[in-house]
mmCIF file of C-alpha atoms in Angstrom:
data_model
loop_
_atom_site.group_PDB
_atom_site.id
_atom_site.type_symbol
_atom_site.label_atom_id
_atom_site.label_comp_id
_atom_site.label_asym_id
_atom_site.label_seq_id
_atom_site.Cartn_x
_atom_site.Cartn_y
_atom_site.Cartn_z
ATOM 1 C CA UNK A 577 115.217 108.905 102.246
ATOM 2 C CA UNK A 578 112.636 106.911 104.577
ATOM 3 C CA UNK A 579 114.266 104.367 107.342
ATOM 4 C CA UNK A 580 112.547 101.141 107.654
ATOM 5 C CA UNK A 581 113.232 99.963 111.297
ATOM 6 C CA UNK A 582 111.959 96.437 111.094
ATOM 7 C CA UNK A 583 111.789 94.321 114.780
ATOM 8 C CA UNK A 584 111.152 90.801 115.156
ATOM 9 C CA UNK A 585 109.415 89.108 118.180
ATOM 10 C CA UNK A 586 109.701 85.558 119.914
ATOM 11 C CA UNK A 587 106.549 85.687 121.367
ATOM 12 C CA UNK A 588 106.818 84.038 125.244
ATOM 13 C CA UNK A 589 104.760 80.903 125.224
ATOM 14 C CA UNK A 590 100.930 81.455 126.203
ATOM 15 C CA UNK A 591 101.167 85.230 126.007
ATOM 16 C CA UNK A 592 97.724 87.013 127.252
ATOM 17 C CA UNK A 593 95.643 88.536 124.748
ATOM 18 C CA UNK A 594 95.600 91.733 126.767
ATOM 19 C CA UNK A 595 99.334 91.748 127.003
ATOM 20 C CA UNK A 596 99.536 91.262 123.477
ATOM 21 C CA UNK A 597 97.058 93.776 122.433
ATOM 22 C CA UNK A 598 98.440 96.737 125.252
ATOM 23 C CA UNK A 599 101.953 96.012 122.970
ATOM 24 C CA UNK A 600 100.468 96.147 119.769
ATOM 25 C CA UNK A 601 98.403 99.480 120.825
ATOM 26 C CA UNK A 602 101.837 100.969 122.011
ATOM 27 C CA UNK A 603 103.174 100.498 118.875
ATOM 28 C CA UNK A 604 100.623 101.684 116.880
ATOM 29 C CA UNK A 605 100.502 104.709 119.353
ATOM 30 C CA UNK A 606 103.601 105.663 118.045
ATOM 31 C CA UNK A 607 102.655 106.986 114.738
ATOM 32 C CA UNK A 608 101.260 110.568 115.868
ATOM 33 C CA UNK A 609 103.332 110.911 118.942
ATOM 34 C CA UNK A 610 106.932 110.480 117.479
ATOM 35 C CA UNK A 611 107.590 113.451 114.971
ATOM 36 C CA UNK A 612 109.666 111.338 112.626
ATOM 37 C CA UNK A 613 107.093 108.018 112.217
ATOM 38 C CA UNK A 614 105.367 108.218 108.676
ATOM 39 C CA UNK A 615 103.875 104.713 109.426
ATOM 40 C CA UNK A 616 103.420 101.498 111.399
ATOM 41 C CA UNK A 617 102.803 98.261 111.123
ATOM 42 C CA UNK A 618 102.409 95.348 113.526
ATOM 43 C CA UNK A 619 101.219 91.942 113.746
ATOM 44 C CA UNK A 620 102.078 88.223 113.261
ATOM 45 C CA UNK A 621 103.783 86.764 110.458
ATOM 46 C CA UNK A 622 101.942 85.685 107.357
ATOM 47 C CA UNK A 623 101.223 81.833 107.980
ATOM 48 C CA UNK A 624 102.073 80.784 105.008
ATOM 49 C CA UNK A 625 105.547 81.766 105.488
ATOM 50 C CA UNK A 626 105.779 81.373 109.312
ATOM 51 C CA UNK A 627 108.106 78.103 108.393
ATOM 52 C CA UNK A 628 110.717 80.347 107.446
ATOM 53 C CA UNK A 629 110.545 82.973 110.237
ATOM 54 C CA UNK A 630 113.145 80.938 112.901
ATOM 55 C CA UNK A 631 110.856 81.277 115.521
ATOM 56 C CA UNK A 632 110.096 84.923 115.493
ATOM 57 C CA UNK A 633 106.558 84.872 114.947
ATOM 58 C CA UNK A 634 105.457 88.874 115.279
ATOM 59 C CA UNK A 635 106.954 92.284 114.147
ATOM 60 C CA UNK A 636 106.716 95.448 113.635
ATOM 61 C CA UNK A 637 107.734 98.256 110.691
ATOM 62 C CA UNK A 638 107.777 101.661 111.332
ATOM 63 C CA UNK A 639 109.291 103.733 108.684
ATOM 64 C CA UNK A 640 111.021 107.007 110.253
ATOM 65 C CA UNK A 641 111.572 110.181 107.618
ATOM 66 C CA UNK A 642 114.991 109.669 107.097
ATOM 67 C CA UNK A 643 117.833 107.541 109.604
ATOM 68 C CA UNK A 644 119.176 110.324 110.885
ATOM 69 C CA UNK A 645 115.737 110.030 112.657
ATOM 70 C CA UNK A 646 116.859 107.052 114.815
ATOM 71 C CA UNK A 647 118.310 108.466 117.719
ATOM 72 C CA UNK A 648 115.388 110.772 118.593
ATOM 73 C CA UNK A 649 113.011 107.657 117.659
ATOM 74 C CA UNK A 650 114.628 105.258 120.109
ATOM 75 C CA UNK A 651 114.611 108.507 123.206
ATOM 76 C CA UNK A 652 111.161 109.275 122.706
ATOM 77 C CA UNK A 653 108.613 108.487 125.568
ATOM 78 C CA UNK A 654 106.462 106.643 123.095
ATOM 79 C CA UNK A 655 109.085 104.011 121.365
ATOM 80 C CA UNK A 656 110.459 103.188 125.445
ATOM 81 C CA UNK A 657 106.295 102.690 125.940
ATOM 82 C CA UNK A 658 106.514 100.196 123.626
ATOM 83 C CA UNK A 659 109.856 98.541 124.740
ATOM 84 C CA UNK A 660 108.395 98.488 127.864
ATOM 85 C CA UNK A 661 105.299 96.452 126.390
ATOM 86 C CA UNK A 662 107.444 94.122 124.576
ATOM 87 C CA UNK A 663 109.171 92.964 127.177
ATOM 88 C CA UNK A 664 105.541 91.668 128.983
ATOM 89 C CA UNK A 665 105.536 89.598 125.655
ATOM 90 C CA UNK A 666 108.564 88.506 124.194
ATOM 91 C CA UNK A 667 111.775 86.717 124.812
ATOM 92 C CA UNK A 668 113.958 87.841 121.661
ATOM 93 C CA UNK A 669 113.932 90.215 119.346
ATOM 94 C CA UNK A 670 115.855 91.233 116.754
ATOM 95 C CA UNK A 671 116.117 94.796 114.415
ATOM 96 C CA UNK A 672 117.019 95.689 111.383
ATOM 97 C CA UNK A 673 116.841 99.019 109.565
ATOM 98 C CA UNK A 674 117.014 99.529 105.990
ATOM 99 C CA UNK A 675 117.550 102.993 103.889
ATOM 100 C CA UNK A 676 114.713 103.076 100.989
ATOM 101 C CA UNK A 677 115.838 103.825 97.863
ATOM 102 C CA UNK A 678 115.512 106.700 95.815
ATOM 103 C CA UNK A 679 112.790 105.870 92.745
ATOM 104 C CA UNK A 680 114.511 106.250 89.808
#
């Protein structure tokens, strides 16, 4: 069953755009260079929620083939890339992985 690793971002305050966009590229990189990654997703929050988000105001989703993915996910080259990039941008994260369920 698919893993949805979900991250949350606290952007640092006046970010640069090209900081911004060399983390967002990194993650998007990922998908084609990590085995496991059937898809990602990143950007900012949908602004008609952001109220709700606590401060965390980008993310990313990238849903691995099944958990037991995780450990070779978070050891490849391209994920510490993009942990690398993140830090350039943000001051907290948080992440959260959740187990898709079977369709019935």
């Amino acid at each position: 069953m698919p893993l949805h690793h979900i991250v949350l971002l606290k952007l640092k305050p006046a970010v640069p755009p090209a900081a911004l966009a060399a983390f967002t590229h990194a993650a998007r990189a990922m998908l084609g260079a990590i085995p496991c990654v059937r898809a990602v997703d990143v950007g900012p929050g949908l602004p008609a929620t952001a109220h709700l988000g606590k401060g965390y105001d980008y993310g990313v989703i990238a849903v691995l083939e099944a958990a037991e993915d995780l450990p070779a996910y978070v050891a490849h080259p391209a994920h510490k890339r993009t942990m690398e990039a993140r830090l350039e941008v943000s001051d907290d994260f948080l992440a959260f992985d959740i187990v898709s369920a079977q369709a019935p």
